[in-house]
Each structure stands twice: as C-alpha cells, then as structure tokens.
Coordinates of C-alpha atoms in Angstrom, one line a residue:
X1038 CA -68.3 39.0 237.7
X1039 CA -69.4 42.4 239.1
X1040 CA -66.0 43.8 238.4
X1041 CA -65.3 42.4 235.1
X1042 CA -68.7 44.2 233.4
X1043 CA -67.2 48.0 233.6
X1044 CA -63.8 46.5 232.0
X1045 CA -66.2 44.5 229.6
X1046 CA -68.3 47.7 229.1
X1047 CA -65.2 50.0 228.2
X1048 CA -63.7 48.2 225.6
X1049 CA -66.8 47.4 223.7
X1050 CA -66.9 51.2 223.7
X1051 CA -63.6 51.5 222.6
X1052 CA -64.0 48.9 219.6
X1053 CA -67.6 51.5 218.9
X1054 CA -65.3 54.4 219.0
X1055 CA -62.5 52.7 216.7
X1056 CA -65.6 51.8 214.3
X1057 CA -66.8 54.8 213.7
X1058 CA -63.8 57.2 213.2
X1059 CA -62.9 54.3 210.4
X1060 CA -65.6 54.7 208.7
X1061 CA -65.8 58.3 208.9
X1062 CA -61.7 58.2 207.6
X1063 CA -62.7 56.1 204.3
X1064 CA -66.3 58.1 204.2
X1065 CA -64.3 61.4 203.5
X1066 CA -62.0 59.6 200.8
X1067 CA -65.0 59.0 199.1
X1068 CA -67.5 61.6 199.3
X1069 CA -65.9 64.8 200.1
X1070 CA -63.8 66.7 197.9
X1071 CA -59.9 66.1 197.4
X1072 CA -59.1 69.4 199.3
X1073 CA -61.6 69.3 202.1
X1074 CA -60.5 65.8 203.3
X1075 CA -57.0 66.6 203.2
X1076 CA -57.3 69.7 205.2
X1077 CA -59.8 67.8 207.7
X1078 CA -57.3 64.6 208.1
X1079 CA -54.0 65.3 207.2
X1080 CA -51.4 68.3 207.8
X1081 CA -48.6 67.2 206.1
X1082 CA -50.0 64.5 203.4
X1083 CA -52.4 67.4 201.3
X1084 CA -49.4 68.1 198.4
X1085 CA -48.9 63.9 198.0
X1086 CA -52.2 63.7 198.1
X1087 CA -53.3 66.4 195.1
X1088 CA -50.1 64.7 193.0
X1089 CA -52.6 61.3 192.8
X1090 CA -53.5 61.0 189.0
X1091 CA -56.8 61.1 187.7
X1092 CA -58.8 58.4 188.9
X1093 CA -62.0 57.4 187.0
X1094 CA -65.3 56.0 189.1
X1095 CA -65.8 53.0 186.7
X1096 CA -63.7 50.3 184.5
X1097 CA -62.3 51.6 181.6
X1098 CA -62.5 50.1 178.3
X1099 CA -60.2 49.1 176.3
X1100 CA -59.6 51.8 174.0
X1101 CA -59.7 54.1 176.7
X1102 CA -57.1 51.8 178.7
X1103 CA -54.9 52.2 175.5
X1104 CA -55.6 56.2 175.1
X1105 CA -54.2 56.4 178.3
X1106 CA -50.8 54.3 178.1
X1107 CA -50.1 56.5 175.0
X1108 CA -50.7 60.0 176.9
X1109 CA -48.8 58.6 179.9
X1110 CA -45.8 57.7 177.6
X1111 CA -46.2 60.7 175.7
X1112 CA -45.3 62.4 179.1
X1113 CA -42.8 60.4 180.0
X1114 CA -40.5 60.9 177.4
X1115 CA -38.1 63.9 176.6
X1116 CA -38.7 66.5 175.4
X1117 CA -36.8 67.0 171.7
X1118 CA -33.4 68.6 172.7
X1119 CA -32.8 71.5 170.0
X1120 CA -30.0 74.0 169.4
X1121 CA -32.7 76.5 168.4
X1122 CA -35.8 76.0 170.4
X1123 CA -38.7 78.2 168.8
X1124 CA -42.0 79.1 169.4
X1125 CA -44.7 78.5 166.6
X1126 CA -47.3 81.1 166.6
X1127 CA -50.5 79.8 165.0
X1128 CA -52.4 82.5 163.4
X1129 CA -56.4 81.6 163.3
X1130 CA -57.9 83.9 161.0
X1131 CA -60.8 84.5 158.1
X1132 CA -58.4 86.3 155.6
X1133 CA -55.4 88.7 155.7
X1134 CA -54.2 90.1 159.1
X1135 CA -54.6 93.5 160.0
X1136 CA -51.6 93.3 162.4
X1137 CA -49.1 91.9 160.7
X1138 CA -47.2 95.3 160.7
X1139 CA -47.2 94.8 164.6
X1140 CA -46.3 91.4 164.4
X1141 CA -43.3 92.4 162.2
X1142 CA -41.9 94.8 164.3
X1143 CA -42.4 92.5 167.5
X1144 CA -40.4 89.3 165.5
X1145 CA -37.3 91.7 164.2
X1146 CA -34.0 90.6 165.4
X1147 CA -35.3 87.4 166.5
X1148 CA -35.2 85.0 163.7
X1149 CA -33.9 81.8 164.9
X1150 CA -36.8 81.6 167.7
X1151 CA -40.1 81.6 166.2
X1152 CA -42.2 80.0 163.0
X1153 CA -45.6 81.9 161.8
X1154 CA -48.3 79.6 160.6
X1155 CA -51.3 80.9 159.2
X1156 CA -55.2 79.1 158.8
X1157 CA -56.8 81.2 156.4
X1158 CA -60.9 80.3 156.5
X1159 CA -62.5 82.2 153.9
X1160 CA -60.0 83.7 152.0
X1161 CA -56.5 84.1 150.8
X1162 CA -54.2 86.6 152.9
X1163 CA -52.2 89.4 151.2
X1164 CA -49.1 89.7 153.3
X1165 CA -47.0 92.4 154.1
X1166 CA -44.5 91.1 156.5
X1167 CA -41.6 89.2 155.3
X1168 CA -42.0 86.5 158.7
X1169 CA -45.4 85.9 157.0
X1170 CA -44.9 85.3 153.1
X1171 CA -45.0 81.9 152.5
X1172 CA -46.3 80.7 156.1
X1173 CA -50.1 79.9 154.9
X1174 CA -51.1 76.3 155.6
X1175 CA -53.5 74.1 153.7
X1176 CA -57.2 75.6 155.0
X1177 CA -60.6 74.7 155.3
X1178 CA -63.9 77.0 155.9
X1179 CA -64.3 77.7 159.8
X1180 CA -67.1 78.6 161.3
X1181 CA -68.0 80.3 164.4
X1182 CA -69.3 77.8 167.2
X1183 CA -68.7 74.7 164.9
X1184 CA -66.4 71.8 165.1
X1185 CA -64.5 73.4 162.3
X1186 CA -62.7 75.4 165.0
X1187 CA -61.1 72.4 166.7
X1188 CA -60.2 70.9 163.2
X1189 CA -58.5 73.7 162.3
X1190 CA -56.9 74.4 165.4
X1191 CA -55.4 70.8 164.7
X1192 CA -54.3 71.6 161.5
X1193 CA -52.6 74.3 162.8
X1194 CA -50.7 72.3 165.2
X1195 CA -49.8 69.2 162.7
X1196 CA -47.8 71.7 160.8
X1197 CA -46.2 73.0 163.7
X1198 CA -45.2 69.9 165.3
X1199 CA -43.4 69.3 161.9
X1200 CA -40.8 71.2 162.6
X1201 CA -38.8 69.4 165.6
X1202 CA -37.3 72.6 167.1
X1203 CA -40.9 74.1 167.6
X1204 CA -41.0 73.2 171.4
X1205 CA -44.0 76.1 172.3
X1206 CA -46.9 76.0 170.2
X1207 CA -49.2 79.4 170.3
X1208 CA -52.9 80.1 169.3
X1209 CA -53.8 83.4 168.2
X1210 CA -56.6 85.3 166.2
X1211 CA -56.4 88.1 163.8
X1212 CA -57.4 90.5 166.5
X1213 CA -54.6 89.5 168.7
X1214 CA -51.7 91.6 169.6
X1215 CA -48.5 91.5 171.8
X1216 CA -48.4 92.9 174.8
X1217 CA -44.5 92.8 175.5
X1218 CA -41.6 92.3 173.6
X1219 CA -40.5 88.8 172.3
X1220 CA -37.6 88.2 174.3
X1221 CA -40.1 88.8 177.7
X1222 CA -42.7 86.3 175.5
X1223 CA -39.6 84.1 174.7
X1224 CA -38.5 83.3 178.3
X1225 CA -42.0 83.3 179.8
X1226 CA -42.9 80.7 177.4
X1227 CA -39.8 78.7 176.9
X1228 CA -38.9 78.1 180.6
X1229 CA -42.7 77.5 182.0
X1230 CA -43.4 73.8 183.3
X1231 CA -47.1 73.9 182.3
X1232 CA -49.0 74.3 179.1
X1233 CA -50.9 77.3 179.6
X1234 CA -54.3 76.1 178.7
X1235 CA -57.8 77.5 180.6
X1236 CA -59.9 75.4 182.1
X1237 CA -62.6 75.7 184.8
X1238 CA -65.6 74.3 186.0
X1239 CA -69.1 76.3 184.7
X1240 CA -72.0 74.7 186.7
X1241 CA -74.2 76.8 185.0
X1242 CA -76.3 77.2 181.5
X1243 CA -72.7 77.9 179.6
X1244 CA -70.5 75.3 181.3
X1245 CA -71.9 71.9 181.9
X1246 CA -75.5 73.0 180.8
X1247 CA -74.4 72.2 177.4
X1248 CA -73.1 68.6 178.3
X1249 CA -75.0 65.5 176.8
X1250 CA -75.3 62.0 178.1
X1251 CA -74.1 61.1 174.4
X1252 CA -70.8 61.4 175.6
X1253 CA -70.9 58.9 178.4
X1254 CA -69.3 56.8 179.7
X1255 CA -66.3 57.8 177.7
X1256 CA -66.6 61.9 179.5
X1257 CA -68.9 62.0 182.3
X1258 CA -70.1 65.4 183.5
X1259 CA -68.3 65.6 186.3
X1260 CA -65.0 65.8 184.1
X1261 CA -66.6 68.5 181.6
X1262 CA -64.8 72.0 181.7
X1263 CA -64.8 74.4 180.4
X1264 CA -62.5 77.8 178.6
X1265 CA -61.2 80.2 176.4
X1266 CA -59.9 78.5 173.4
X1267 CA -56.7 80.9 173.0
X1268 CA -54.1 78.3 174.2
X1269 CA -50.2 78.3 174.5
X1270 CA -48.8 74.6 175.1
X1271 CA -45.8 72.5 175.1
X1272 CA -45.2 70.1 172.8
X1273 CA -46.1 66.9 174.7
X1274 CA -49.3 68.3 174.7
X1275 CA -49.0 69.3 171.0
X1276 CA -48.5 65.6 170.0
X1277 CA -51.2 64.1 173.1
X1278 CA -53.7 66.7 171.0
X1279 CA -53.2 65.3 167.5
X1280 CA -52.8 61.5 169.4
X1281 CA -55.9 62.0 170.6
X1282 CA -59.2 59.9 168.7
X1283 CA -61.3 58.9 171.4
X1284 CA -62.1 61.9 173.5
X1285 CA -62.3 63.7 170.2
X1286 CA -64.7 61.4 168.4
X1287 CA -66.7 62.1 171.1
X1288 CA -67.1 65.7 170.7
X1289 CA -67.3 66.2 167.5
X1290 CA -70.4 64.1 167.2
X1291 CA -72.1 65.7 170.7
X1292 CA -71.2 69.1 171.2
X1293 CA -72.4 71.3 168.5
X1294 CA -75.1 73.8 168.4
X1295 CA -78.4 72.8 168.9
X1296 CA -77.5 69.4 170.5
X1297 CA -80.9 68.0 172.0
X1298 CA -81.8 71.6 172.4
X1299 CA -78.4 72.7 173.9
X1300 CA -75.6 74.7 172.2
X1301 CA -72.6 73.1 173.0
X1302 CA -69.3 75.0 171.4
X1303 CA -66.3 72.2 171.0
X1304 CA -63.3 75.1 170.8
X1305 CA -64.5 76.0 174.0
X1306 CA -65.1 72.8 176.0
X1307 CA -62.6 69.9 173.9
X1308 CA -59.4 70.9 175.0
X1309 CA -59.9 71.6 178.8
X1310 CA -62.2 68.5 179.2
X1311 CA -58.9 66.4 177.7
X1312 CA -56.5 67.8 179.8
X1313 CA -58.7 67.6 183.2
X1314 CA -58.9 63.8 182.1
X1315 CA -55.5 63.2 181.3
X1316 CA -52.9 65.5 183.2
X1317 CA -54.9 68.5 184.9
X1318 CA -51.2 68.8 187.0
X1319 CA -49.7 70.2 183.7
X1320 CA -51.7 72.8 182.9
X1321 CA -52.6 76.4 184.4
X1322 CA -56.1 76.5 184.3
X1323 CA -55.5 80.3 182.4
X1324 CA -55.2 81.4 179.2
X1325 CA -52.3 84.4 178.6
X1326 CA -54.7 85.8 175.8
X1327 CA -56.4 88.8 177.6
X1328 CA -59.9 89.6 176.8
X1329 CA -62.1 91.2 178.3
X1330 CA -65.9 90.0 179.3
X1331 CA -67.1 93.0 181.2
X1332 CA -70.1 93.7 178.7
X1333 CA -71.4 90.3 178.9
X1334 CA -72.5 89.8 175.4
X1335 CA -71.8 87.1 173.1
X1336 CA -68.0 88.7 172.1
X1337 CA -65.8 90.3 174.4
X1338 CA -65.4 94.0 174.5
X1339 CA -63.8 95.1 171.0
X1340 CA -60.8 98.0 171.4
X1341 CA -61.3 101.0 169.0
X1342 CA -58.8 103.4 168.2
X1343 CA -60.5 106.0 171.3
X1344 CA -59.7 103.1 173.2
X1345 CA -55.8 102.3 172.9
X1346 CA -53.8 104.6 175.8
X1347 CA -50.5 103.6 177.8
X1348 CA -52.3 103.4 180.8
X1349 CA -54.9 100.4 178.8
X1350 CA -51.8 98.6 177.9
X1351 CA -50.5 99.2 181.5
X1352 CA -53.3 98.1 182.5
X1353 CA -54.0 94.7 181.4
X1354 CA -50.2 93.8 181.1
X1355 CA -50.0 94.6 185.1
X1356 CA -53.4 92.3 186.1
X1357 CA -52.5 89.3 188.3
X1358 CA -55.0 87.6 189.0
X1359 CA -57.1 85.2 186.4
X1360 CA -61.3 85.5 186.9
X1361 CA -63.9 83.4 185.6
X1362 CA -67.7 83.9 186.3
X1363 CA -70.3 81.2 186.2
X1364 CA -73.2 81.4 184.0
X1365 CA -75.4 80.1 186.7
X1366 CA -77.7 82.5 188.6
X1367 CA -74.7 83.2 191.4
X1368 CA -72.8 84.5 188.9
X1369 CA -69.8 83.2 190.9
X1370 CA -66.8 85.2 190.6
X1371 CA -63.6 82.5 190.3
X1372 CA -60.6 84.8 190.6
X1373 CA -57.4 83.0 190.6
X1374 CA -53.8 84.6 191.6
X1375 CA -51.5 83.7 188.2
X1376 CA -48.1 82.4 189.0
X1377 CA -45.2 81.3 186.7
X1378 CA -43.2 78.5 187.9
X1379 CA -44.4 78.9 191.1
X1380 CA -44.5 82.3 191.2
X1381 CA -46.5 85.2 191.6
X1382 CA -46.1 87.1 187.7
X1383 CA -48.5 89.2 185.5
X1384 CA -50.9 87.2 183.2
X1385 CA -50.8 87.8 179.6
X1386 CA -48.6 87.9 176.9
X1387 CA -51.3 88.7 174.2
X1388 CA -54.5 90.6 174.2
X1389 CA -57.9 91.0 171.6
X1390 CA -59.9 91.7 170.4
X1391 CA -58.5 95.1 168.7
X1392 CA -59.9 96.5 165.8
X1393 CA -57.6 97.1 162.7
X1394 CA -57.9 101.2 163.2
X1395 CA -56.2 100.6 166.1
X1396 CA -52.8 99.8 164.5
X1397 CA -51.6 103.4 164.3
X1398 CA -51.7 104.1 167.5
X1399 CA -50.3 99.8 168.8
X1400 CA -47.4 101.1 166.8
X1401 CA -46.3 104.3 167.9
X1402 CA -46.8 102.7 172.3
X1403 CA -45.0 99.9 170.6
X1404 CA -41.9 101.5 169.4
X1405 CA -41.9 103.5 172.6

C-alpha cells in the first residue's frame, strides 16, 4: 500500500492540472477579447478564428432571426453582372452646389461610368453642369442632427439602386471635392472587396454615451459604433440598407437629440452599428471622405480660399493612416494604417469641407 499512494498522489494531480487548464481554455473563449485569446492559445488558428460571424449573447427573436437570413442571402448572391458598371455619386445638399464646375470637369470623358443624384433639402438647385441637369430626386427638409439625415440618405440610395449597372454607391456633401481624377476614383472603388464605411468604437460622452436602453435587446451597447456618415458602399450593402426595418425602427425612435437627456445623432451611429451586427468583415472601418477634426469643435475645420495650396492637396491625398479619438477623458488616439485589398494605399478619394471661394483656385491645381 505504501508504494501505491505516490502513484495514487500523481495522477490525482495530473487530473487537477488537466482541470484547470480546461477551464482556463473555455474561460478565455468567454471573457477575454477575440484577439487576446487567439494570440494567448493559438498560433496558427487567430485568422479562422476572426472569420467566425457575429455571434449574439442571447436568443434572437423572430424578426431578428428573419433580418438575418435576408442579409445573409443578400450576401450570398451575385453581384449584378453589367457591361457598364458605374458609380452613383449621391449629392447631399441644402440647395445648389457650389462645385459643380469641379465636379464637371472631374466627370468629362467618362460618361458611361457614373450617375449624379442629387437631395436637395431646402431648396431647388440651379445647375450649371450638363452631368447635373435633370439628376434632382424627389426631397424632403433635412435637418442637422435629425433622423431626416438617414431618411434622406435612403432616398438617395433607392434611386440609385434603380439603375442595375450602379454597382458603387457614393455619399457626398456640397462641400465635398475630388481629390484625384476619376479613372484613379473609378478603379479604387470598382475593384475594392469592402464597402468603405467608418465605424469605431467611442467609449466616451460622443460614442456610446448617447446609447439608450430603449434600443435593447434588439442593439445592445456593446454592438453600438460609431462614425462619419460620408460612406462609399457596394451594392449588397446598398440593398441590406434599404432591406433593413428592424435595426432602423429602432433608431429612429431612440437616437435623436435630447434622448433621456442625451443627444444621440442617427447619420452618425445607424449605419456603423448595422454593419458591426451584420457583416463587420465587409467593411473598412474608414471613411475615404477627408475632413479634418483638429479644431475640435462641433464642424471640422472649414478650407478658405488662403487655405487651398498644392502642398494641402498633397497633403491629405498622401495620409495613410485613418485616426479616430475618443471623446472620453483619454482622449484615445485610434490610428489605423489604410489598405486597399490588402494593401497598404493612401486614404481618400474626397475631401470637405471647402468653402465655395475656394473654387477658383480647386480649378486651376485641378487642371494642372
């Protein structure tokens, strides 16, 4: 019996041993982060792993059960094969466009690739470009901060989607400009393999500080994102936007301004929320509208005509790297390298917001 008890002893420590790496295995499935368990347990599983699709921590309901096989169909099927594939820029503006001159000059020669659509808030646009006559859509008032932003960002894509040969669908203000010429827009948008729509995580007053319980269980805060509004996306994701009732039901009615106290601003919250639900591996987590934040007020910095050089447009068309900051007290800085298809490439295609005395000047670096 006296030799049997070490025997005994070891391999009741080996079943302990067994016991508690298990648990510690499915305790890091759990409650650490995708990324940190991967890297701690695995050195070859961590890209299958970050392919899994979005799992939710509860039952779903039956609408949202049905939401879902529609989205995952939606991305299943093929895209429309078209002789001419074009891109449909989507022009969100108060009244007439101060650019179109630019605009005109930047569509020339390239007829067959592109279709202008124009959401016109307040009041009817007098056009003087020939690609514009004729492209103003059915409008409703739009104001800052409301839900009328997202309706007519909607709008704005129903029309588009029309048109089967529209396979890149582009969101754009009257203060936005081009920052390279269409064919270098043309191929960057027509061969990408994700919708380039922003989306990051805010912890602070600005991000999830304007989430509200009102949207649960449907969107739970962990799932709320949020971004600039100025998208470009494919047309799976055109048609999953206007598919989509439930998610949008949701904030329409609970994020607005002055929602239980908090103002919650839908342009800038609905569509990255969506797409971290339903295919967060399809999009880029950027926008390739350039703005730029550095004064930290309520609008990004506004170009005047001192303002427009080469070396600005230089500038911003060379930046690589995408940067968000947190409105928590950190202040976090999120900078993210921007790749295309993999790789490493420049940002944006568009810029704003530039004044209208700033045309002169857009037009002669333009034509040079």
């Amino acid at each position: 019996m006296r030799t049997q008890k070490p025997n005994l002893k070891r391999f009741v420590g080996i079943i302990v041993l067994v016991s508690l790496v298990s648990i510690l295995l499915n305790a890091s499935s759990v409650y650490l982060p995708s990324t940190v368990a991967c890297s701690l347990f695995s050195s070859s599983g961590c890209a299958t792993f970050k392919q899994y699709p979005y799992v939710p921590s509860r039952k779903l309901t039956d609408d949202e059960i049905a939401a879902r096989v529609v989205f995952k169909e939606i991305l299943k099927t093929p895209p429309i094969q078209s002789k001419t594939p074009k891109i449909a820029f989507m022009f969100l503006t108060p009244g007439s466009l101060p650019f179109e001159k630019l605009w005109d000059k930047f569509f020339s020669g390239h007829e067959n690739k592109f279709t202008v659509y124009v959401h016109s808030s307040k009041e009817k646009p007098v056009h003087v470009s020939r690609y514009f006559v004729g492209r103003d859509i059915r409008s409703e008032k739009v104001a800052w901060g409301e839900f009328s932003m997202v309706e007519a960002e909607k709008r704005l894509l129903a029309n588009a989607l029309a048109d089967p040969d529209n396979q890149q669908f582009v969101l754009l203000s009257d203060s936005c400009v081009p920052l390279h010429n269409f064919d270098y827009v043309y191929r960057y948008l027509m061969y990408t393999n994700v919708s380039f729509i922003d989306c990051f995580i805010d912890p602070g007053q600005h991000g999830t500080g304007r989430y509200s319980e009102h949207m649960l269980p449907k969107v739970e805060k962990k799932d709320f994102r949020k971004a600039s509004q100025w998208f470009s996306m494919k047309r799976q994701h055109a048609i999953m936007v206007m598919t989509d009732s439930l998610y949008y039901r949701k904030f329409r009615l609970y994020c607005k301004p002055n929602m239980d106290g908090r103002n919650c601003y839908a342009d800038e919250h609905y569509l990255p929320t969506l797409f971290n639900m339903i295919d967060p591996n399809g999009i880029a987590n950027r926008s390739v509208t350039h703005v730029d934040w550095s004064e930290e007020k309520w609008h990004p910095k506004t170009y005047r005509a001192q303002d427009i050089t080469y070396e600005l447009l230089k500038n911003i068309t060379s930046i690589d790297k995408s940067i968000h900051v947190t409105s928590d007290a950190k202040k976090s800085v999120l900078v993210t390298p921007c790749s295309w298809n993999g790789k490493k490439r420049p940002c944006f295609l568009f810029g704003r917001k530039f004044h209208p005395e700033t045309l002169d000047k857009l037009m002669q670096l333009f034509s040079n």
